[in-house]
PDB file of C-alpha atoms in Angstrom:
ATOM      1  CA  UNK A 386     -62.680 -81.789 -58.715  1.00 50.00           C
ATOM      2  CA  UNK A 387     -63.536 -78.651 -60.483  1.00 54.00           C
ATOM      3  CA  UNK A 388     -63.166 -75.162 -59.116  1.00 50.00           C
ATOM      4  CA  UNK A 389     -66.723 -74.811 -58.433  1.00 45.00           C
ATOM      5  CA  UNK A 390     -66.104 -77.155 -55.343  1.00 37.00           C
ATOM      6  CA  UNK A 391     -63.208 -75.700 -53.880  1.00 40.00           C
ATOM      7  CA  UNK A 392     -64.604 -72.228 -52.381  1.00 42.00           C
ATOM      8  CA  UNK A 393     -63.890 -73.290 -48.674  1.00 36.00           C
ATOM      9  CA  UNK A 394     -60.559 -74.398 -49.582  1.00 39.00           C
ATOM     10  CA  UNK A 395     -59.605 -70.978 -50.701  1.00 43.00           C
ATOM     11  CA  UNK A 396     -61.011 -69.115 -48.119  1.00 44.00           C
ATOM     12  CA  UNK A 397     -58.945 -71.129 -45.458  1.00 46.00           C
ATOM     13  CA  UNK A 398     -55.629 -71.839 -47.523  1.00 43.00           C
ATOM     14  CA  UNK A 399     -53.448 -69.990 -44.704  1.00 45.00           C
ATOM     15  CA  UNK A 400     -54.655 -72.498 -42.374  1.00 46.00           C
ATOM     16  CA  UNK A 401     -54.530 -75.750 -44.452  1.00 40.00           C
ATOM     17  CA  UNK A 402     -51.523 -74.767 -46.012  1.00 43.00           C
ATOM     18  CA  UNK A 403     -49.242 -74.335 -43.343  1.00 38.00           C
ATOM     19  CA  UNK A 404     -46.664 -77.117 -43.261  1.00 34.00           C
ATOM     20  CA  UNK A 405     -46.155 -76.156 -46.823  1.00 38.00           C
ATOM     21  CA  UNK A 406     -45.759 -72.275 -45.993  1.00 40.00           C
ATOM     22  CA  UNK A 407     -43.221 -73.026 -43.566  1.00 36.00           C
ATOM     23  CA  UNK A 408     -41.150 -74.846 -46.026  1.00 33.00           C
ATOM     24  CA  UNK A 409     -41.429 -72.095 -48.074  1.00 36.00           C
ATOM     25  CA  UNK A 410     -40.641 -69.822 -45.782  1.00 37.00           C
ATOM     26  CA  UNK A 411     -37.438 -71.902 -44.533  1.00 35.00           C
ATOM     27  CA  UNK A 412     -36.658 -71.734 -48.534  1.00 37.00           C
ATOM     28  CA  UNK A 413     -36.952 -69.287 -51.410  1.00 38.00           C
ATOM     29  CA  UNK A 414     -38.719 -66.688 -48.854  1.00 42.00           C
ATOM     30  CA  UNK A 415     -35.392 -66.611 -46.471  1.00 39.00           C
ATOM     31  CA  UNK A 416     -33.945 -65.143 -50.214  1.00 36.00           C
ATOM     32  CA  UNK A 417     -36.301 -63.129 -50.967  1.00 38.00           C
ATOM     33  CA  UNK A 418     -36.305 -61.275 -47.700  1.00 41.00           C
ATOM     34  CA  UNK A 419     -32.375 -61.033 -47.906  1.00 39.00           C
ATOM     35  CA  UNK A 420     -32.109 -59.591 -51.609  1.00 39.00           C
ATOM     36  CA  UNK A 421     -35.113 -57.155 -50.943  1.00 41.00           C
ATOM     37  CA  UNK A 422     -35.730 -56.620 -47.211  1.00 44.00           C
ATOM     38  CA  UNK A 423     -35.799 -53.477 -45.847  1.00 46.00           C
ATOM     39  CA  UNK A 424     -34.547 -53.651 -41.954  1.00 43.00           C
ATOM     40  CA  UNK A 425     -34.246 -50.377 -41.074  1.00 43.00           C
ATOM     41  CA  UNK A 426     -37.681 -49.956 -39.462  1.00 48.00           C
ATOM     42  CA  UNK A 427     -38.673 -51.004 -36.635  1.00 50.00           C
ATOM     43  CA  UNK A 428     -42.221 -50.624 -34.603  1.00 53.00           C
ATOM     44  CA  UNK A 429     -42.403 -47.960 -32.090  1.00 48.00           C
ATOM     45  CA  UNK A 430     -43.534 -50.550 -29.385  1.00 63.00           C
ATOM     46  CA  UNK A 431     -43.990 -54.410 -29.680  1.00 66.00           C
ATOM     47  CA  UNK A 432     -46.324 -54.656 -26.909  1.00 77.00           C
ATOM     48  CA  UNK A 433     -49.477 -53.402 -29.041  1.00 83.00           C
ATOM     49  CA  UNK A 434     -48.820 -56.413 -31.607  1.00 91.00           C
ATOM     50  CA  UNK A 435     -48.151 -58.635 -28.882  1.00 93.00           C
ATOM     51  CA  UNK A 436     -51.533 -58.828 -26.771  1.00 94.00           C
ATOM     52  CA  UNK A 437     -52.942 -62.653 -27.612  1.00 97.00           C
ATOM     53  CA  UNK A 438     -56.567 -63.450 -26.929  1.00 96.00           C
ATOM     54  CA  UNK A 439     -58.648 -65.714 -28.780  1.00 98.00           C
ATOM     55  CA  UNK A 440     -62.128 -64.081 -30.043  1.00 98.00           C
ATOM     56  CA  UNK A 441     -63.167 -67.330 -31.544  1.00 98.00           C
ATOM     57  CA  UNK A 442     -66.635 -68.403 -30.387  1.00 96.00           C
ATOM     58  CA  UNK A 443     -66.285 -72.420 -30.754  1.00 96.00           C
ATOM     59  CA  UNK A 444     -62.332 -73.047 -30.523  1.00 98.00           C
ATOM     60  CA  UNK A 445     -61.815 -75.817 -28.422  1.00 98.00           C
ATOM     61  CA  UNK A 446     -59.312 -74.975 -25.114  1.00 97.00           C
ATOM     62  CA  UNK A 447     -56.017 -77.412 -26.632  1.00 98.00           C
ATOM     63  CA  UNK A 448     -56.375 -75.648 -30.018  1.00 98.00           C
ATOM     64  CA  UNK A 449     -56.572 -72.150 -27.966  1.00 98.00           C
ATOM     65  CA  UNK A 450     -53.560 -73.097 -25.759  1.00 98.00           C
ATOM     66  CA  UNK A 451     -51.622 -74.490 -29.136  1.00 98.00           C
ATOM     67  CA  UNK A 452     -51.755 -71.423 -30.908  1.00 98.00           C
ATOM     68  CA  UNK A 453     -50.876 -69.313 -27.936  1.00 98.00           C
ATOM     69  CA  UNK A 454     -47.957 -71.274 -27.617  1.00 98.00           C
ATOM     70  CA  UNK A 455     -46.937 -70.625 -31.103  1.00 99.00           C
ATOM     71  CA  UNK A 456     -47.668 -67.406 -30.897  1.00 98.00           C
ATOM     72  CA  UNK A 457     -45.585 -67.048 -27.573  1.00 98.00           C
ATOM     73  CA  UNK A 458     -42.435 -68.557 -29.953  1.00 98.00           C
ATOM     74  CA  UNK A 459     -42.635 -65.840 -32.497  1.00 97.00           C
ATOM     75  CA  UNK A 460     -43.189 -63.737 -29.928  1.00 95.00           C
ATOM     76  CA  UNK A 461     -39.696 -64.699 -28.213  1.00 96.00           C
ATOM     77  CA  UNK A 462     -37.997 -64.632 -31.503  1.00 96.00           C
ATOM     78  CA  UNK A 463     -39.157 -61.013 -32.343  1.00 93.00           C
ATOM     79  CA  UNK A 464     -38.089 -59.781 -28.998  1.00 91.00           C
ATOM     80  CA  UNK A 465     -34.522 -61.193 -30.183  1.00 94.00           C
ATOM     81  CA  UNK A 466     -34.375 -60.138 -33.576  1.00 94.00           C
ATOM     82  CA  UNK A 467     -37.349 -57.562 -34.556  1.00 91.00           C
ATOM     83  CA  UNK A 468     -36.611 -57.817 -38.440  1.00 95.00           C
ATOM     84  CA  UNK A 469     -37.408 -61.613 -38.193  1.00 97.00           C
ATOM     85  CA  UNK A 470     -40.025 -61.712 -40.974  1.00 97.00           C
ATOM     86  CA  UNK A 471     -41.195 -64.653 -40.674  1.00 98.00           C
ATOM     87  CA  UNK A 472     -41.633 -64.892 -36.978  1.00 98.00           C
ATOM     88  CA  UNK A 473     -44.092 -61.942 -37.771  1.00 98.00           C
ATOM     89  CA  UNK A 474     -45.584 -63.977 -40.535  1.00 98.00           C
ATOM     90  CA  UNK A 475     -46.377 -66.733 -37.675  1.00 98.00           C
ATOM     91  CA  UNK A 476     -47.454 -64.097 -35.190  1.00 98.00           C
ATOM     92  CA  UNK A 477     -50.119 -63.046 -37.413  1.00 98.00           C
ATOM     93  CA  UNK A 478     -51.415 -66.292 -38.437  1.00 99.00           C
ATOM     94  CA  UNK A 479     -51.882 -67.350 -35.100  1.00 99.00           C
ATOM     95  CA  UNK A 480     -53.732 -64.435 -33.934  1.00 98.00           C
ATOM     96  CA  UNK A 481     -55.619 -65.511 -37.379  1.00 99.00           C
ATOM     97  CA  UNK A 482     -56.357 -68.485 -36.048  1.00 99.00           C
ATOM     98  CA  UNK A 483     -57.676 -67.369 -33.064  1.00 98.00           C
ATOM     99  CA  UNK A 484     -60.273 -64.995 -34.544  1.00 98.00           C
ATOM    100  CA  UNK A 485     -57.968 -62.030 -34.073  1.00 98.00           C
ATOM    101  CA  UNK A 486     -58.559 -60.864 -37.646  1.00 98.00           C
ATOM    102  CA  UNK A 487     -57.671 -56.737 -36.815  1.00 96.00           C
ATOM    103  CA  UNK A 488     -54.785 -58.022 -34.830  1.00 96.00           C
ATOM    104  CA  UNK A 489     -53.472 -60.199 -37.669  1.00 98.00           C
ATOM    105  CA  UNK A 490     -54.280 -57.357 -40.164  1.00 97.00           C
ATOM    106  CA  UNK A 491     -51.760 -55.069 -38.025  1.00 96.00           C
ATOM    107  CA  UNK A 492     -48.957 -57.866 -37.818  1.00 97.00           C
ATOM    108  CA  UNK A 493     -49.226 -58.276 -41.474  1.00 98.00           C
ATOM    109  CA  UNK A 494     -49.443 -54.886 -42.581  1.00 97.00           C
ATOM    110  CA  UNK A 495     -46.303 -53.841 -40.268  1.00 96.00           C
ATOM    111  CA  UNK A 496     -44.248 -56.903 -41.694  1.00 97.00           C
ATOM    112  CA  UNK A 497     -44.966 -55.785 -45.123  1.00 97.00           C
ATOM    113  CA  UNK A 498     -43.613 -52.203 -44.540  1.00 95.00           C
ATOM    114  CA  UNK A 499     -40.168 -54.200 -43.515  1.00 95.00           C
ATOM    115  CA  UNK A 500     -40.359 -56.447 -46.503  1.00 97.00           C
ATOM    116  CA  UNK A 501     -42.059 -54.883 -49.163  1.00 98.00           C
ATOM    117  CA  UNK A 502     -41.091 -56.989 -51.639  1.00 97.00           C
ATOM    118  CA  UNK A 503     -42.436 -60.191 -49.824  1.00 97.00           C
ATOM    119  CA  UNK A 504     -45.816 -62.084 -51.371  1.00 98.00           C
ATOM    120  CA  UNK A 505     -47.079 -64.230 -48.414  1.00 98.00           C
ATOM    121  CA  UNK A 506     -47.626 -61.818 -45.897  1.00 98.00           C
ATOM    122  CA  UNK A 507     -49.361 -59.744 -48.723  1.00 99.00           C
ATOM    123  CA  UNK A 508     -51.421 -62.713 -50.230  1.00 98.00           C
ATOM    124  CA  UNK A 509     -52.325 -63.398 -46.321  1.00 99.00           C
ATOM    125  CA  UNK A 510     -53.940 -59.742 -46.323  1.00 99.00           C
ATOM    126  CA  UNK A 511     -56.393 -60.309 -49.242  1.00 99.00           C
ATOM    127  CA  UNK A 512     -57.591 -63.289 -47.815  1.00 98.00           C
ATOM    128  CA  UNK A 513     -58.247 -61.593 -44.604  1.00 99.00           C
ATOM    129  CA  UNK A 514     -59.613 -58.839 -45.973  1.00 98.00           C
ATOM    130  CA  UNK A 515     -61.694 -60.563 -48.599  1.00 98.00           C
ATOM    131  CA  UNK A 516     -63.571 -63.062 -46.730  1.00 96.00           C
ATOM    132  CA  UNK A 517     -62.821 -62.138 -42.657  1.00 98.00           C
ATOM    133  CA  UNK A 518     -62.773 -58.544 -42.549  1.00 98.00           C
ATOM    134  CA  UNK A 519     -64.850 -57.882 -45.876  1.00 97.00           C
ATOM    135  CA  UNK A 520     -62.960 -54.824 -47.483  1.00 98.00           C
ATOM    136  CA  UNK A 521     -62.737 -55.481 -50.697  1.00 97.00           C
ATOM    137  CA  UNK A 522     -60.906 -53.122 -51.899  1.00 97.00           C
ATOM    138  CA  UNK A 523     -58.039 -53.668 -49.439  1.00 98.00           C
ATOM    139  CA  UNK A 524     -58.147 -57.309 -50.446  1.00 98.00           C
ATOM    140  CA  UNK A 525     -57.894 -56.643 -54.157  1.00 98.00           C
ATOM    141  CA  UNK A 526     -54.640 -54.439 -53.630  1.00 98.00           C
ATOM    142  CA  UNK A 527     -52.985 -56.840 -51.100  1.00 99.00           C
ATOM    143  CA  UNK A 528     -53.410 -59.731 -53.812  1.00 99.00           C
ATOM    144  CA  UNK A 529     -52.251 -57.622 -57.050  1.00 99.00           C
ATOM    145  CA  UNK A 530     -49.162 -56.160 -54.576  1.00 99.00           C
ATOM    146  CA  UNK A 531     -48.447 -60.482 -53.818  1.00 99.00           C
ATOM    147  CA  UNK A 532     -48.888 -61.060 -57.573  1.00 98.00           C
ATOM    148  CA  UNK A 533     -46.774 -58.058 -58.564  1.00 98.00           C
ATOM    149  CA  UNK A 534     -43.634 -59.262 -56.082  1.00 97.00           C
ATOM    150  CA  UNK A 535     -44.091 -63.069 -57.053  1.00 96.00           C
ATOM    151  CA  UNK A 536     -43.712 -61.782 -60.954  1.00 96.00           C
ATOM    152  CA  UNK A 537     -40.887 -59.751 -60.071  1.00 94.00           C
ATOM    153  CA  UNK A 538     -39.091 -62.707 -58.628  1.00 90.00           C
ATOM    154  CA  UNK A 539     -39.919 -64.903 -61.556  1.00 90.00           C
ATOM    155  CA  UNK A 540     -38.392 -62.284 -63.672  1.00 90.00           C
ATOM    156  CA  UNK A 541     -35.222 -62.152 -61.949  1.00 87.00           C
ATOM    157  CA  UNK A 542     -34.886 -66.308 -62.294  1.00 83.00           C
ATOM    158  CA  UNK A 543     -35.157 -65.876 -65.922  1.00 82.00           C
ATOM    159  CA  UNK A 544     -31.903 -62.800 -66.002  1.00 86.00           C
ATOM    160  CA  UNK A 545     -30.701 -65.615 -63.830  1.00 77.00           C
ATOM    161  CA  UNK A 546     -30.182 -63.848 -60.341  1.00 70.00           C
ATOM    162  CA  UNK A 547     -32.462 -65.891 -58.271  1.00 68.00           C
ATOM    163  CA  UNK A 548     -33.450 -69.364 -57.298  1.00 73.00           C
ATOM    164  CA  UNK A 549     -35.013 -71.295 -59.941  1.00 75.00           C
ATOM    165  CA  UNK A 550     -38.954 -70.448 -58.826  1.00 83.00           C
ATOM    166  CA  UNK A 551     -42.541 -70.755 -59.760  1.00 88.00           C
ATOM    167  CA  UNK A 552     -44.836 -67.935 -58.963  1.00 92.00           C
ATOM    168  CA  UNK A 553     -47.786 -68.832 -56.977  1.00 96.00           C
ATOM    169  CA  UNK A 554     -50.829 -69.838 -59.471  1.00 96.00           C
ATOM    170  CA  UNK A 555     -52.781 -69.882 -56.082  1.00 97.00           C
ATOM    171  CA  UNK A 556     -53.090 -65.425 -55.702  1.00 98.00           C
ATOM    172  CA  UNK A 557     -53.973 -65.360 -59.443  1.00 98.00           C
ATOM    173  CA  UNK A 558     -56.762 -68.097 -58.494  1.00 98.00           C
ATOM    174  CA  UNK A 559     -57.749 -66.368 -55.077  1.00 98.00           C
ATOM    175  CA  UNK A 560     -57.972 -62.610 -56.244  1.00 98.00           C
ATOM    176  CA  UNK A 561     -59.750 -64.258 -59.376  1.00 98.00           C
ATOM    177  CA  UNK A 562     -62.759 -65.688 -56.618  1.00 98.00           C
ATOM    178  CA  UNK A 563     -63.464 -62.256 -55.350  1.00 97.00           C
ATOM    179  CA  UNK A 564     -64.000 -60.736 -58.380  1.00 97.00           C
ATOM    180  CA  UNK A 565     -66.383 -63.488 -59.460  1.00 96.00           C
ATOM    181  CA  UNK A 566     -67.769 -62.691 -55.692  1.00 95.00           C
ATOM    182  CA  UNK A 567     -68.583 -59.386 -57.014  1.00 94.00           C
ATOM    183  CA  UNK A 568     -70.846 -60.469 -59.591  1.00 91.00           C
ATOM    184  CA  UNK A 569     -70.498 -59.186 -63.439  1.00 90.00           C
ATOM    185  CA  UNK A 570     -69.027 -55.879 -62.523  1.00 93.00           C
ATOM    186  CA  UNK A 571     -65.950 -57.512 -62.515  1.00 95.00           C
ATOM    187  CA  UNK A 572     -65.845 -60.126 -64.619  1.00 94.00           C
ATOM    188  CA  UNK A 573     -63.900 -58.232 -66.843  1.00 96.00           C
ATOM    189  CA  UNK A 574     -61.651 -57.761 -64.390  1.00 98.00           C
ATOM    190  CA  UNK A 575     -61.502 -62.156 -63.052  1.00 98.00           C
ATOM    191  CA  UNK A 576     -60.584 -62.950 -67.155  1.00 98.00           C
ATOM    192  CA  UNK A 577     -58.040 -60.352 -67.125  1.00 98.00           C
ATOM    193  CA  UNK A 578     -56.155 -61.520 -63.815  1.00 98.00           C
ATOM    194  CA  UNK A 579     -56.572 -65.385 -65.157  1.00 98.00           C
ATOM    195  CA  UNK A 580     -55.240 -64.682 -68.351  1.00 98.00           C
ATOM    196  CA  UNK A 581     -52.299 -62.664 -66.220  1.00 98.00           C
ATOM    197  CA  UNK A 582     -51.546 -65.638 -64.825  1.00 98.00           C
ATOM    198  CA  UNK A 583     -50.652 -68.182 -67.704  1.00 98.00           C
ATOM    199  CA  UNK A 584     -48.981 -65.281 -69.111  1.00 96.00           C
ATOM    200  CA  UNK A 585     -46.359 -65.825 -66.692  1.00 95.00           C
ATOM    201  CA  UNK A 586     -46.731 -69.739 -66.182  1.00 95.00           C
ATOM    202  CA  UNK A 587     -48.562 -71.130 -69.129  1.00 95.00           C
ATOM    203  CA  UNK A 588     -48.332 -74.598 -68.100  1.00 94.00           C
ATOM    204  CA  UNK A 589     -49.946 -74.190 -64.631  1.00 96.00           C
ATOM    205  CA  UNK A 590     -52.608 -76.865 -65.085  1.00 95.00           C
ATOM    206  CA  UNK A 591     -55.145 -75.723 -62.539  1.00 96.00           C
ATOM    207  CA  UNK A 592     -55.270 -71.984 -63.986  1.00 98.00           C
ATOM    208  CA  UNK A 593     -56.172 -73.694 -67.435  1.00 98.00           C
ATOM    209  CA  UNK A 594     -59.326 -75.331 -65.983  1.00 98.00           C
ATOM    210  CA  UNK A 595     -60.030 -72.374 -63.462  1.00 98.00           C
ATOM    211  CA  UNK A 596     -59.929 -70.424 -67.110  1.00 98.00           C
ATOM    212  CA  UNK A 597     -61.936 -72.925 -69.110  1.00 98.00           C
ATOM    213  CA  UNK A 598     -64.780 -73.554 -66.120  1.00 97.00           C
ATOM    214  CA  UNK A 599     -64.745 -69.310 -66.308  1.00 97.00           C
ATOM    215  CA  UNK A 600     -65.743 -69.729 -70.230  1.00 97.00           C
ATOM    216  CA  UNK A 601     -68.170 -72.758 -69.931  1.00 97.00           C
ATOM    217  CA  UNK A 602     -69.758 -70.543 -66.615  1.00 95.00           C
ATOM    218  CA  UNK A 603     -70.146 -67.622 -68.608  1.00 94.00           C
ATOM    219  CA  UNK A 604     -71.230 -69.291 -72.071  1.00 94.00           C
ATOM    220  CA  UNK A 605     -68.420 -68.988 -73.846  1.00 96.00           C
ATOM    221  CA  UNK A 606     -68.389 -73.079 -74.699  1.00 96.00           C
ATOM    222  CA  UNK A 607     -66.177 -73.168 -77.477  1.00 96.00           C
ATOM    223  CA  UNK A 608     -63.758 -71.173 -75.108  1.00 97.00           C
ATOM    224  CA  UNK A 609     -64.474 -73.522 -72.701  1.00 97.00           C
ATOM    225  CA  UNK A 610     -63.389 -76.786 -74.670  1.00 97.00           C
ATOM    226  CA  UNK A 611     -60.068 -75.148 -75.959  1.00 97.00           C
ATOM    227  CA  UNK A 612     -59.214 -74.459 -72.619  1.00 98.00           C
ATOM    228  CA  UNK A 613     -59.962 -77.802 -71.033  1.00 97.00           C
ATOM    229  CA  UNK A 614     -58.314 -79.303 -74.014  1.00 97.00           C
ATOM    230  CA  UNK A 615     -55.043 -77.208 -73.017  1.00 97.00           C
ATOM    231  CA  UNK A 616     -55.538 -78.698 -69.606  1.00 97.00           C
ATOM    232  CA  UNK A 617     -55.963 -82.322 -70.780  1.00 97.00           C
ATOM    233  CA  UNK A 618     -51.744 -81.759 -72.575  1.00 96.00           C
ATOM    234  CA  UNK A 619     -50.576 -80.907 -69.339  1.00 96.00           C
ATOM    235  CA  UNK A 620     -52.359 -83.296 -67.090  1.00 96.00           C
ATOM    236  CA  UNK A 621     -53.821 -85.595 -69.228  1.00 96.00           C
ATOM    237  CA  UNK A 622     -55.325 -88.341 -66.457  1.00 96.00           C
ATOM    238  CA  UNK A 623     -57.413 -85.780 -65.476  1.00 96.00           C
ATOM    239  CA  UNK A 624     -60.461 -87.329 -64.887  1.00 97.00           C
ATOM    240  CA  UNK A 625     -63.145 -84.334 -63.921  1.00 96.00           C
ATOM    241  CA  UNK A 626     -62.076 -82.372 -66.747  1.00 97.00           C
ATOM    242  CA  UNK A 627     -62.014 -85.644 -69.405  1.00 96.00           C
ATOM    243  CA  UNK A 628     -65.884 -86.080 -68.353  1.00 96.00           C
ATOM    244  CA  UNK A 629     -66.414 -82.368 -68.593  1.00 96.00           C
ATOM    245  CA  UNK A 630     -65.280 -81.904 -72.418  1.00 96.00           C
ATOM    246  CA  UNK A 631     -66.749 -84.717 -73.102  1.00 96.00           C
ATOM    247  CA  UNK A 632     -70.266 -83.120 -72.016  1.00 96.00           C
ATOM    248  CA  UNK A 633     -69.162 -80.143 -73.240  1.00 96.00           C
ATOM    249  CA  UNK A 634     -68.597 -81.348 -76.975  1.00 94.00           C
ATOM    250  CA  UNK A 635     -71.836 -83.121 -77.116  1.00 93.00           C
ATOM    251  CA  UNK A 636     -73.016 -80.135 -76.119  1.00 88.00           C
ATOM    252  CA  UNK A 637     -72.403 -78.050 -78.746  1.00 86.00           C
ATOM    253  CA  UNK A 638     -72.641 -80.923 -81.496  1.00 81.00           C
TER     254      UNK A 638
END
């Protein structure tokens, strides 16, 4: 599947993505919050961040009550412990999920200013406030600030002070959407933050054909084949992008 198809995928990723967030979070983010957390701060009064309503027009009652209940959990945790990071991670996605997009922004924002060096709760901002709470602006700074940490943590594996880690291809892919959302203005701009990307991991497969579908979209076809050829040596069963070169070099025959 080519990243034409995928736009709903990325809008949503928090939600679908959540069993593998939490194992992140149990993980390399547990580190990451230890080597660069900040817990000195704390908010003037928890009960502002804790109100929990759902403003959701269609969520069904069990899916309401489920994400209350969740929320209820971080909720206990954070009473306990209010530099728990990623209780307030949770908090926020289930007020997310419940259509509580300022209320998520706040729980986000206020976990960030704890852990500043963090990229989830960052990455969670610009997709909230790219395609929920349509501020672009904010969206694009939230993603570069998630980029920026992730690259500063990949930089530490290589001096050898961290985890062995992969940065997360996903907030190069994401950030690269809304700029293509925006039209030609920036497409300067969504070549620049792909190209950023497989700088740092220049084997991530799905970057390569994110990259090459960029060139073929923008007429730039022998771009286009190079890049799906680089795709092919790192995944070469690729199917989708096998058939694409294939119409793409007939193309320009």
């Amino acid at each position: 599947m080519l990243p034409s198809t995928l736009s709903f995928l990325r809008r949503n990723w928090l939600g679908l993505g959540i069993a593998a967030a939490v194992v992140i979070v149990g993980g390399g983010l547990v580190w990451l919050q230890l080597q660069f957390g900040n817990p000195s701060r704390r908010p003037a009064s928890l009960n502002q961040l804790f109100v929990f309503g759902n403003k959701c027009a269609d969520l069904p009652e069990d899916k309401v009550q489920e994400y209350h209940d969740r929320f209820d959990t971080a909720k206990k945790r954070l009473e306990a412990n209010a530099d728990d990071f990623n209780a307030w991670y949770a908090a926020g996605l289930m007020k997310k999920f419940v259509c509580d997009y300022a209320g998520a922004r706040d729980i986000w924002e206020y976990a960030n200013s704890i852990r500043p060096k963090n990229s989830i709760a960052f990455a969670a901002l610009g997709n909230l406030y790219g395609y929920f709470l349509k501020d672009f602006e904010k969206a694009e700074v939230n993603y570069l600030k998630a980029i920026e940490n992730e690259e500063a943590f990949k930089k530490l594996q290589a001096e050898n002070k961290a985890p062995e880690y992969a940065v997360n291809a996903e907030y190069y892919r994401n950030l690269y959407e809304l700029y293509r959302a925006k039209g030609a203005t920036k497409d300067v701009q969504a070549l620049g933050i792909l190209l950023r990307g497989l700088k740092v991991e220049p084997k991530e497969a799905n970057l390569t054909v994110v990259l090459a579908s960029h060139y073929r979209d923008t007429g730039r076809i022998p771009e286009a084949i190079e890049w799906f050829e680089a795709s092919l040596k790192i995944v070469p069963d690729n199917k989708a992008v096998q058939d694409e070169l294939t119409r793409l070099k007939a193309k320009a025959s």
